[in-house]
Amino acid sequence: MRHRTGLDADAGPDGSPEEHDGQDFPKNRSCGRLSLAVRLSIVFVFVVGCVYHIARVKKLRKGWRIDSQPKFYVYSGNGWIDWMSMRCNGSSLNEVVDPWVGKIPFKHTDDYWFVKAALAHPGRVSNPEDADLFVVPAMLNFALEQMLWRKEQCCVGDICNADLIIHTEMMLAQSPWFKRHGGKDHVIVCSHWACARTGISKHNLDPFKNIQACNTVAFEENSMRGDRCRIATTLVGRGCQDAPSEYGGSATIDRNATVVMVASMHAERSKFQQRRDICKWAEHASHVIGSFTISRCGPGPQCPAVAQARFGFHVRGDTLGSNRLIDYILSGTVPIFTDERQYDILPPFVPWRNMSFLIDASDEDEFVDAIGGIMQRYDAAKAVLDANAASAALGDAGPFREVHAVVRALFSAAQTKVGGS
C-alpha cells in the first residue's frame, strides 16, 4: 500500500529542478574514496560528540558517572530493515554511491557513508542498555532524491522511497529507547535539501515528528534547536586525481592555469547571475593581469580542468553551498569563496578560512583587485590544503579504525591540520 506524505516531486531548493553542477556525468567506473570515507567518519564523530556533550552535562548535573568515550547503539533487528542491503533501480549501494557511475547524484550520498562509519566504529555497542547514544541507520537522502528528482526506486526488500521514511518514523515510535528521552539521545542523517524544508512547503518532513526529534546531520545548518543539534555536512565531492583516466583523471596533472569553475550557468535563473558575472569578469581579467589564465569557466567536463587550476571559484547556485567546494579540495585546488555566508553552512570543526580565500565579487573592479591580491598568497593556502590531505589519508584498508585518532589530531594540531578533504 502506498502512503501519502508531505513530499512531492520535481523541485530543487528554489522550486525549480535541482542543479546538478553543469559537469558532464560519466557512466561507469568504480574507484576508491579513502579521503571521503575519513571525512564522513569525522562528521559522524563530531555529531556524536555534540549530542554526547548534551547528555554528559545532564548526567553530571544528576551526579551520574559516565565514561569519557561515548558508546552508541545502531538500530538493527526487531523490525528494523537492513539499510545496507538497499538497491536503487536494481543496483547495489556499492555501485550507486560511486561518484563516477552516475546512478544517483553522489553529492547526496553522505547518509550512506555516515551509516557505514557507524557500523564499523569502535564505539558501537551491541546492547542498547550500554549505549549513551543511538544512531538511526536510515538513508533518507536516497529516498528523497528518488521521490523529488529521479522518480525511480530505492528499496529495501519491498519497502521503497516514501515508505522507507514512513518505516523509520514508525520504528522510532515503537522504540522504548526513543520514547525514553523523546529522541534527545538519537542521531540521524537528513542532509538532502528537502530535509531543510519547513512550514507550508509541500517538500518537507514536518509530518514526521519522530525523525524531527532526533539530532541531525543537516543541510546547510549549524544550530541548536532547543536541545537538538543540527550539524551541517558537506556535500560529497570527487577529485580529479582519483578519476578514471577516460574521464580526465590522472595521478599527475599539470597545474598550469590560474582559476577554474566547472558549473551550470542557467541563464534563466537570477540566483546564478554571480556565476555568469564571474566568468565574464575572469575573461576580462585574463587580458589585464599578467599570468592570469582560465582552465574552464562554465559547463563541461570536470576533469582534468579542476586539477589544472591553482584556484577554484566557489559561487552560489540554488543555495549557498555546492559539492564543487569538495571537488576542489580533493583535487588540490584552493577554493575562492564569494560570500561570507558560505563559511557558516559548513561543518564547524574545519578551519576553512585557512585553506581558502574570500573575495569581494560585488562588481568587476573589486573582483579584479581581489584576484590580483590572492595570486601572491597561493603558496600558503596550498600548503594548508596539502597538510589536510596528508592528515586525512590515515589507514588505507580501514580508515574507521583510526577515526578517533584523526579527530584528536584535528582538534589538537595547529591550524594546518583540517579534516575536510
Tab-separated table of C-alpha atoms in Angstrom:
chain	number	residue	atom	x	y	z
A	1	MET	CA	0.000	0.000	0.000
A	2	ARG	CA	1.274	3.457	-0.903
A	3	HIS	CA	1.143	6.267	1.611
A	4	ARG	CA	0.641	9.978	1.098
A	5	THR	CA	3.342	12.174	2.585
A	6	GLY	CA	4.207	15.842	2.727
A	7	LEU	CA	6.708	15.305	-0.090
A	8	ASP	CA	6.130	15.874	-3.774
A	9	ALA	CA	8.306	15.783	-6.833
A	10	ASP	CA	10.120	17.872	-9.394
A	11	ALA	CA	11.649	20.722	-7.450
A	12	GLY	CA	15.033	21.833	-6.230
A	13	PRO	CA	15.591	24.153	-3.272
A	14	ASP	CA	14.103	27.137	-5.105
A	15	GLY	CA	11.142	25.215	-6.544
A	16	SER	CA	12.897	24.518	-9.851
A	17	PRO	CA	14.654	21.287	-10.891
A	18	GLU	CA	17.729	20.859	-8.736
A	19	GLU	CA	21.003	21.904	-10.292
A	20	HIS	CA	23.457	19.083	-10.928
A	21	ASP	CA	26.555	21.261	-11.264
A	22	GLY	CA	26.976	21.531	-15.010
A	23	GLN	CA	29.585	18.784	-15.107
A	24	ASP	CA	29.448	16.153	-17.805
A	25	PHE	CA	28.499	12.957	-15.972
A	26	PRO	CA	30.265	9.659	-16.697
A	27	LYS	CA	28.556	6.291	-16.936
A	28	ASN	CA	30.559	3.505	-15.338
A	29	ARG	CA	33.582	3.058	-13.120
A	30	SER	CA	34.468	2.101	-9.566
A	31	CYS	CA	37.184	3.885	-7.612
A	32	GLY	CA	38.446	4.238	-4.041
A	33	ARG	CA	37.476	7.142	-1.799
A	34	LEU	CA	39.600	6.988	1.321
A	35	SER	CA	39.517	10.732	1.949
A	36	LEU	CA	35.747	10.799	1.581
A	37	ALA	CA	35.311	7.899	3.988
A	38	VAL	CA	37.501	9.507	6.625
A	39	ARG	CA	35.770	12.863	6.167
A	40	LEU	CA	32.302	11.389	6.700
A	41	SER	CA	33.640	9.446	9.680
A	42	ILE	CA	34.810	12.714	11.182
A	43	VAL	CA	31.358	14.227	10.632
A	44	PHE	CA	29.948	11.171	12.391
A	45	VAL	CA	32.212	11.580	15.405
A	46	PHE	CA	31.581	15.313	15.598
A	47	VAL	CA	27.807	14.925	15.643
A	48	VAL	CA	28.024	12.103	18.178
A	49	GLY	CA	30.265	14.351	20.255
A	50	CYS	CA	27.766	17.209	20.070
A	51	VAL	CA	24.899	15.037	21.260
A	52	TYR	CA	27.087	13.275	23.815
A	53	HIS	CA	28.147	16.598	25.310
A	54	ILE	CA	24.499	17.486	25.979
A	55	ALA	CA	23.838	14.077	27.534
A	56	ARG	CA	27.050	14.257	29.575
A	57	VAL	CA	26.243	17.670	31.037
A	58	LYS	CA	22.795	16.470	32.078
A	59	LYS	CA	24.154	13.282	33.623
A	60	LEU	CA	26.879	15.131	35.512
A	61	ARG	CA	24.309	17.515	36.917
A	62	LYS	CA	22.475	14.498	38.259
A	63	GLY	CA	25.663	13.069	39.743
A	64	TRP	CA	25.851	10.133	37.338
A	65	ARG	CA	29.158	8.547	36.442
A	66	ILE	CA	29.742	8.145	32.703
A	67	ASP	CA	32.662	7.086	30.536
A	68	SER	CA	34.648	9.726	28.638
A	69	GLN	CA	34.219	7.699	25.438
A	70	PRO	CA	30.628	7.799	24.136
A	71	LYS	CA	29.078	4.430	23.368
A	72	PHE	CA	26.347	4.211	20.797
A	73	TYR	CA	23.902	1.645	19.511
A	74	VAL	CA	22.977	1.313	15.834
A	75	TYR	CA	19.400	0.119	15.481
A	76	SER	CA	19.121	-3.329	13.896
A	77	GLY	CA	16.826	-6.335	14.079
A	78	ASN	CA	13.469	-6.311	15.862
A	79	GLY	CA	11.714	-4.990	12.769
A	80	TRP	CA	14.437	-2.566	11.635
A	81	ILE	CA	15.374	-3.071	7.997
A	82	ASP	CA	18.941	-3.623	6.787
A	83	TRP	CA	19.615	-0.321	5.042
A	84	MET	CA	22.956	-1.523	3.675
A	85	SER	CA	21.066	-4.053	1.563
A	86	MET	CA	19.216	-1.262	-0.261
A	87	ARG	CA	19.062	-1.471	-4.031
A	88	CYS	CA	18.329	1.503	-6.255
A	89	ASN	CA	16.852	0.662	-9.638
A	90	GLY	CA	18.370	-2.807	-9.388
A	91	SER	CA	21.878	-1.650	-8.432
A	92	SER	CA	23.626	-2.305	-5.124
A	93	LEU	CA	24.695	0.566	-2.897
A	94	ASN	CA	28.355	-0.029	-3.771
A	95	GLU	CA	27.501	0.791	-7.367
A	96	VAL	CA	25.084	3.592	-6.582
A	97	VAL	CA	27.425	5.593	-4.332
A	98	ASP	CA	30.325	5.527	-6.791
A	99	PRO	CA	30.735	9.149	-7.939
A	100	TRP	CA	31.820	8.070	-11.412
A	101	VAL	CA	28.885	5.773	-12.105
A	102	GLY	CA	26.174	8.395	-12.116
A	103	LYS	CA	23.252	6.232	-10.961
A	104	ILE	CA	22.316	8.757	-8.269
A	105	PRO	CA	23.692	12.246	-7.545
A	106	PHE	CA	26.756	11.331	-5.494
A	107	LYS	CA	26.728	14.659	-3.656
A	108	HIS	CA	23.784	13.476	-1.505
A	109	THR	CA	25.251	10.089	-0.505
A	110	ASP	CA	26.714	11.177	2.838
A	111	ASP	CA	23.938	9.284	4.651
A	112	TYR	CA	25.432	6.045	3.285
A	113	TRP	CA	28.949	6.982	4.411
A	114	PHE	CA	27.710	8.034	7.831
A	115	VAL	CA	25.913	4.732	8.399
A	116	LYS	CA	28.911	2.779	7.143
A	117	ALA	CA	31.158	4.678	9.567
A	118	ALA	CA	28.797	3.987	12.453
A	119	LEU	CA	28.622	0.255	11.728
A	120	ALA	CA	32.425	-0.070	11.778
A	121	HIS	CA	33.180	2.363	14.595
A	122	PRO	CA	34.840	1.047	17.803
A	123	GLY	CA	32.372	2.994	19.930
A	124	ARG	CA	29.459	0.893	18.703
A	125	VAL	CA	27.884	-1.466	21.255
A	126	SER	CA	25.636	-4.452	20.627
A	127	ASN	CA	23.422	-3.969	23.664
A	128	PRO	CA	21.250	-0.818	23.753
A	129	GLU	CA	21.383	-0.970	27.553
A	130	ASP	CA	25.051	0.015	27.312
A	131	ALA	CA	24.534	2.934	24.916
A	132	ASP	CA	24.799	6.638	25.656
A	133	LEU	CA	23.542	7.486	22.175
A	134	PHE	CA	21.505	5.851	19.420
A	135	VAL	CA	22.225	6.013	15.685
A	136	VAL	CA	19.240	5.703	13.360
A	137	PRO	CA	20.756	3.989	10.284
A	138	ALA	CA	18.266	5.455	7.801
A	139	MET	CA	19.329	6.678	4.352
A	140	LEU	CA	16.693	9.336	3.916
A	141	ASN	CA	18.665	11.219	1.261
A	142	PHE	CA	18.321	8.287	-1.113
A	143	ALA	CA	14.554	8.124	-0.671
A	144	LEU	CA	14.097	11.876	-1.026
A	145	GLU	CA	16.264	12.139	-4.129
A	146	GLN	CA	14.299	9.409	-5.899
A	147	MET	CA	10.954	10.902	-4.912
A	148	LEU	CA	11.750	14.503	-5.776
A	149	TRP	CA	14.091	14.220	-8.719
A	150	ARG	CA	14.775	10.830	-10.258
A	151	LYS	CA	11.258	9.368	-9.994
A	152	GLU	CA	12.825	5.919	-9.655
A	153	GLN	CA	13.037	3.357	-6.854
A	154	CYS	CA	15.350	2.798	-3.921
A	155	CYS	CA	14.127	-0.191	-1.935
A	156	VAL	CA	14.996	-2.411	0.991
A	157	GLY	CA	13.059	-5.544	0.156
A	158	ASP	CA	9.625	-4.337	-0.889
A	159	ILE	CA	9.805	-1.076	1.092
A	160	CYS	CA	10.619	1.791	-1.271
A	161	ASN	CA	11.077	5.566	-1.322
A	162	ALA	CA	8.424	7.324	0.798
A	163	ASP	CA	7.625	4.082	2.609
A	164	LEU	CA	11.243	3.965	3.813
A	165	ILE	CA	10.700	7.290	5.549
A	166	ILE	CA	7.394	6.098	6.983
A	167	HIS	CA	9.058	2.879	8.194
A	168	THR	CA	11.717	4.894	10.013
A	169	GLU	CA	9.105	7.112	11.646
A	170	MET	CA	7.058	4.124	12.786
A	171	MET	CA	10.048	2.200	14.137
A	172	LEU	CA	11.122	5.199	16.209
A	173	ALA	CA	7.582	5.451	17.581
A	174	GLN	CA	7.801	1.821	18.723
A	175	SER	CA	11.300	2.057	20.210
A	176	PRO	CA	11.410	2.155	24.023
A	177	TRP	CA	14.842	3.765	23.748
A	178	PHE	CA	13.462	6.584	21.631
A	179	LYS	CA	10.460	7.081	23.867
A	180	ARG	CA	12.649	7.174	26.967
A	181	HIS	CA	14.002	10.674	26.170
A	182	GLY	CA	11.913	11.629	23.149
A	183	GLY	CA	14.837	11.306	20.735
A	184	LYS	CA	17.226	13.618	22.588
A	185	ASP	CA	19.934	10.953	22.502
A	186	HIS	CA	19.312	9.898	18.879
A	187	VAL	CA	21.281	10.868	15.749
A	188	ILE	CA	20.113	10.651	12.129
A	189	VAL	CA	21.345	11.956	8.777
A	190	CYS	CA	18.949	14.050	6.741
A	191	SER	CA	21.146	16.315	4.647
A	192	HIS	CA	19.281	16.415	1.353
A	193	TRP	CA	17.952	19.902	0.592
A	194	ALA	CA	14.406	18.585	1.057
A	195	CYS	CA	15.188	17.866	4.708
A	196	ALA	CA	15.540	21.588	5.336
A	197	ARG	CA	12.051	22.413	4.118
A	198	THR	CA	9.642	23.636	6.776
A	199	GLY	CA	6.293	25.293	7.118
A	200	ILE	CA	3.774	25.348	4.287
A	201	SER	CA	6.083	23.942	1.609
A	202	LYS	CA	4.917	20.624	0.184
A	203	HIS	CA	8.548	19.474	0.146
A	204	ASN	CA	9.220	18.894	3.834
A	205	LEU	CA	9.488	16.338	6.606
A	206	ASP	CA	7.296	18.209	9.085
A	207	PRO	CA	4.759	15.354	9.351
A	208	PHE	CA	7.498	13.028	10.598
A	209	LYS	CA	7.745	14.243	14.176
A	210	ASN	CA	9.921	11.411	15.464
A	211	ILE	CA	12.542	11.931	12.773
A	212	GLN	CA	12.463	15.654	13.508
A	213	ALA	CA	13.009	14.926	17.211
A	214	CYS	CA	16.449	13.405	16.524
A	215	ASN	CA	19.745	15.265	16.368
A	216	THR	CA	20.589	15.688	12.712
A	217	VAL	CA	23.435	15.843	10.249
A	218	ALA	CA	21.754	18.596	8.300
A	219	PHE	CA	21.619	20.524	5.050
A	220	GLU	CA	23.497	23.838	5.320
A	221	GLU	CA	22.697	24.354	9.007
A	222	ASN	CA	24.714	24.619	12.213
A	223	SER	CA	22.388	25.308	15.108
A	224	MET	CA	20.847	24.180	18.342
A	225	ARG	CA	17.108	23.717	18.009
A	226	GLY	CA	16.241	23.668	21.666
A	227	ASP	CA	18.450	20.842	22.897
A	228	ARG	CA	18.815	19.160	19.499
A	229	CYS	CA	21.992	19.529	17.414
A	230	ARG	CA	21.934	20.412	13.746
A	231	ILE	CA	25.413	19.948	12.261
A	232	ALA	CA	26.000	20.863	8.625
A	233	THR	CA	27.615	18.273	6.438
A	234	THR	CA	29.495	18.951	3.245
A	235	LEU	CA	28.125	17.588	0.033
A	236	VAL	CA	30.091	14.626	-1.297
A	237	GLY	CA	32.752	15.512	-3.861
A	238	ARG	CA	35.168	13.782	-6.192
A	239	GLY	CA	38.785	14.546	-7.065
A	240	CYS	CA	40.365	14.508	-10.499
A	241	GLN	CA	43.467	12.632	-9.355
A	242	ASP	CA	41.213	9.686	-8.424
A	243	ALA	CA	39.055	9.927	-11.549
A	244	PRO	CA	39.133	7.201	-14.194
A	245	SER	CA	41.552	8.069	-16.981
A	246	GLU	CA	38.762	8.007	-19.540
A	247	TYR	CA	37.182	10.906	-17.673
A	248	GLY	CA	40.286	13.056	-17.447
A	249	GLY	CA	41.800	11.620	-14.274
A	250	SER	CA	45.488	11.144	-13.700
A	251	ALA	CA	47.819	10.764	-10.731
A	252	THR	CA	49.831	13.681	-12.114
A	253	ILE	CA	48.056	16.671	-13.650
A	254	ASP	CA	49.936	19.843	-14.539
A	255	ARG	CA	48.557	22.799	-12.598
A	256	ASN	CA	49.233	25.396	-15.281
A	257	ALA	CA	46.097	27.576	-15.079
A	258	THR	CA	45.102	30.202	-12.511
A	259	VAL	CA	41.375	29.646	-11.982
A	260	VAL	CA	38.548	27.244	-12.762
A	261	MET	CA	34.818	26.906	-12.246
A	262	VAL	CA	33.044	23.994	-13.911
A	263	ALA	CA	29.394	24.821	-13.361
A	264	SER	CA	25.991	25.351	-14.923
A	265	MET	CA	25.225	28.946	-15.809
A	266	HIS	CA	21.400	28.745	-16.030
A	267	ALA	CA	20.680	31.984	-17.875
A	268	GLU	CA	17.047	31.739	-16.797
A	269	ARG	CA	17.785	31.812	-13.034
A	270	SER	CA	18.603	35.003	-11.169
A	271	LYS	CA	20.429	33.140	-8.389
A	272	PHE	CA	23.068	32.120	-10.922
A	273	GLN	CA	23.837	35.685	-12.028
A	274	GLN	CA	27.016	35.823	-9.943
A	275	ARG	CA	28.347	32.744	-11.726
A	276	ARG	CA	27.732	34.374	-15.078
A	277	ASP	CA	29.310	37.634	-13.925
A	278	ILE	CA	32.413	35.946	-12.522
A	279	CYS	CA	33.078	34.010	-15.724
A	280	LYS	CA	32.742	37.225	-17.731
A	281	TRP	CA	34.973	39.171	-15.324
A	282	ALA	CA	37.544	36.366	-15.264
A	283	GLU	CA	37.777	36.529	-19.035
A	284	HIS	CA	38.355	40.292	-18.844
A	285	ALA	CA	40.937	39.797	-16.074
A	286	SER	CA	42.904	37.402	-18.262
A	287	HIS	CA	43.641	40.383	-20.535
A	288	VAL	CA	44.588	42.695	-17.660
A	289	ILE	CA	46.506	40.606	-15.115
A	290	GLY	CA	49.743	39.086	-16.259
A	291	SER	CA	49.973	35.280	-15.990
A	292	PHE	CA	46.227	35.014	-15.190
A	293	THR	CA	44.702	32.127	-17.148
A	294	ILE	CA	41.457	30.163	-17.040
A	295	SER	CA	41.262	26.382	-17.108
A	296	ARG	CA	37.487	26.412	-17.680
A	297	CYS	CA	34.619	28.667	-16.635
A	298	GLY	CA	31.210	27.232	-17.434
A	299	PRO	CA	29.730	23.806	-18.101
A	300	GLY	CA	31.812	20.892	-19.336
A	301	PRO	CA	33.995	18.017	-18.138
A	302	GLN	CA	35.179	18.416	-14.554
A	303	CYS	CA	38.488	16.657	-15.105
A	304	PRO	CA	41.225	17.435	-15.711
A	305	ALA	CA	40.113	21.105	-15.720
A	306	VAL	CA	39.653	21.407	-11.944
A	307	ALA	CA	43.060	19.924	-11.124
A	308	GLN	CA	44.776	22.061	-13.769
A	309	ALA	CA	43.960	25.283	-11.891
A	310	ARG	CA	45.528	26.719	-8.751
A	311	PHE	CA	42.272	28.334	-7.599
A	312	GLY	CA	38.615	27.389	-7.946
A	313	PHE	CA	35.669	29.785	-7.666
A	314	HIS	CA	33.092	28.683	-5.088
A	315	VAL	CA	29.948	30.540	-6.179
A	316	ARG	CA	26.377	30.037	-5.038
A	317	GLY	CA	23.758	28.324	-7.203
A	318	ASP	CA	20.322	27.294	-5.974
A	319	THR	CA	21.764	27.629	-2.448
A	320	LEU	CA	24.990	28.944	-0.951
A	321	GLY	CA	26.661	25.529	-0.926
A	322	SER	CA	27.882	23.109	-3.559
A	323	ASN	CA	29.817	19.864	-3.810
A	324	ARG	CA	32.151	21.846	-6.060
A	325	LEU	CA	33.965	23.017	-2.932
A	326	ILE	CA	34.869	19.432	-2.028
A	327	ASP	CA	35.803	18.695	-5.654
A	328	TYR	CA	38.381	21.459	-5.340
A	329	ILE	CA	39.767	20.170	-2.060
A	330	LEU	CA	40.013	16.592	-3.302
A	331	SER	CA	41.780	17.881	-6.438
A	332	GLY	CA	44.247	20.056	-4.521
A	333	THR	CA	42.726	23.289	-5.850
A	334	VAL	CA	42.480	26.240	-3.446
A	335	PRO	CA	38.853	27.421	-3.128
A	336	ILE	CA	37.863	31.068	-3.562
A	337	PHE	CA	34.696	31.821	-1.598
A	338	THR	CA	32.484	34.603	-2.912
A	339	ASP	CA	30.082	35.078	0.010
A	340	GLU	CA	30.876	35.284	3.729
A	341	ARG	CA	27.796	33.208	4.493
A	342	GLN	CA	29.261	30.215	2.653
A	343	TYR	CA	31.503	29.563	5.661
A	344	ASP	CA	28.533	29.460	8.017
A	345	ILE	CA	26.905	26.459	6.328
A	346	LEU	CA	29.948	24.190	6.566
A	347	PRO	CA	30.924	21.781	9.369
A	348	PRO	CA	32.323	23.950	12.175
A	349	PHE	CA	35.208	21.648	13.088
A	350	VAL	CA	37.222	22.506	9.952
A	351	PRO	CA	39.156	25.823	9.792
A	352	TRP	CA	38.019	26.509	6.252
A	353	ARG	CA	39.380	30.056	6.141
A	354	ASN	CA	42.967	28.836	6.423
A	355	MET	CA	42.644	26.776	3.259
A	356	SER	CA	40.666	29.227	1.131
A	357	PHE	CA	40.215	32.873	0.201
A	358	LEU	CA	37.181	35.156	0.360
A	359	ILE	CA	36.897	37.832	-2.316
A	360	ASP	CA	34.548	40.729	-2.959
A	361	ALA	CA	32.601	39.731	-6.069
A	362	SER	CA	30.116	42.604	-5.915
A	363	ASP	CA	31.469	44.315	-9.035
A	364	GLU	CA	34.154	43.815	-11.644
A	365	ASP	CA	36.695	46.304	-10.296
A	366	GLU	CA	36.586	44.786	-6.791
A	367	PHE	CA	36.823	41.313	-8.310
A	368	VAL	CA	39.918	42.082	-10.389
A	369	ASP	CA	41.657	43.774	-7.435
A	370	ALA	CA	40.917	40.784	-5.191
A	371	ILE	CA	42.171	38.259	-7.732
A	372	GLY	CA	45.425	40.150	-8.151
A	373	GLY	CA	45.940	40.095	-4.393
A	374	ILE	CA	45.330	36.425	-3.720
A	375	MET	CA	47.554	35.237	-6.565
A	376	GLN	CA	50.518	36.301	-4.438
A	377	ARG	CA	49.301	34.259	-1.444
A	378	TYR	CA	48.692	30.944	-3.183
A	379	ASP	CA	51.602	29.005	-1.689
A	380	ALA	CA	50.481	29.456	1.944
A	381	ALA	CA	46.918	28.309	1.254
A	382	LYS	CA	48.121	25.399	-0.850
A	383	ALA	CA	50.369	24.257	1.987
A	384	VAL	CA	47.342	24.085	4.291
A	385	LEU	CA	45.444	22.101	1.692
A	386	ASP	CA	48.323	19.663	1.285
A	387	ALA	CA	48.627	19.220	5.045
A	388	ASN	CA	44.913	18.498	5.197
A	389	ALA	CA	45.139	15.792	2.564
A	390	ALA	CA	48.009	14.153	4.400
A	391	SER	CA	46.148	14.119	7.708
A	392	ALA	CA	43.079	12.554	6.095
A	393	ALA	CA	44.977	9.721	4.433
A	394	LEU	CA	45.396	7.539	7.528
A	395	GLY	CA	44.964	3.809	7.043
A	396	ASP	CA	44.344	2.533	3.549
A	397	ALA	CA	42.276	-0.510	4.496
A	398	GLY	CA	40.145	0.523	7.418
A	399	PRO	CA	40.042	4.297	7.968
A	400	PHE	CA	37.246	3.996	10.539
A	401	ARG	CA	39.604	2.240	12.970
A	402	GLU	CA	41.618	5.419	13.255
A	403	VAL	CA	38.818	7.953	13.298
A	404	HIS	CA	39.235	8.904	16.958
A	405	ALA	CA	42.960	9.385	16.491
A	406	VAL	CA	42.251	11.530	13.439
A	407	VAL	CA	39.748	13.672	15.302
A	408	ARG	CA	42.081	14.146	18.258
A	409	ALA	CA	44.787	15.273	15.844
A	410	LEU	CA	42.414	17.680	14.142
A	411	PHE	CA	41.435	19.366	17.392
A	412	SER	CA	44.924	19.483	18.909
A	413	ALA	CA	47.102	20.255	15.909
A	414	ALA	CA	47.944	23.648	14.500
A	415	GLN	CA	45.661	25.406	12.061
A	416	THR	CA	47.159	23.415	9.194
A	417	LYS	CA	45.509	20.192	10.381
A	418	VAL	CA	41.981	20.021	8.973
A	419	GLY	CA	39.637	17.186	8.158
A	420	GLY	CA	37.645	18.402	5.157
A	421	SER	CA	39.355	16.581	2.332
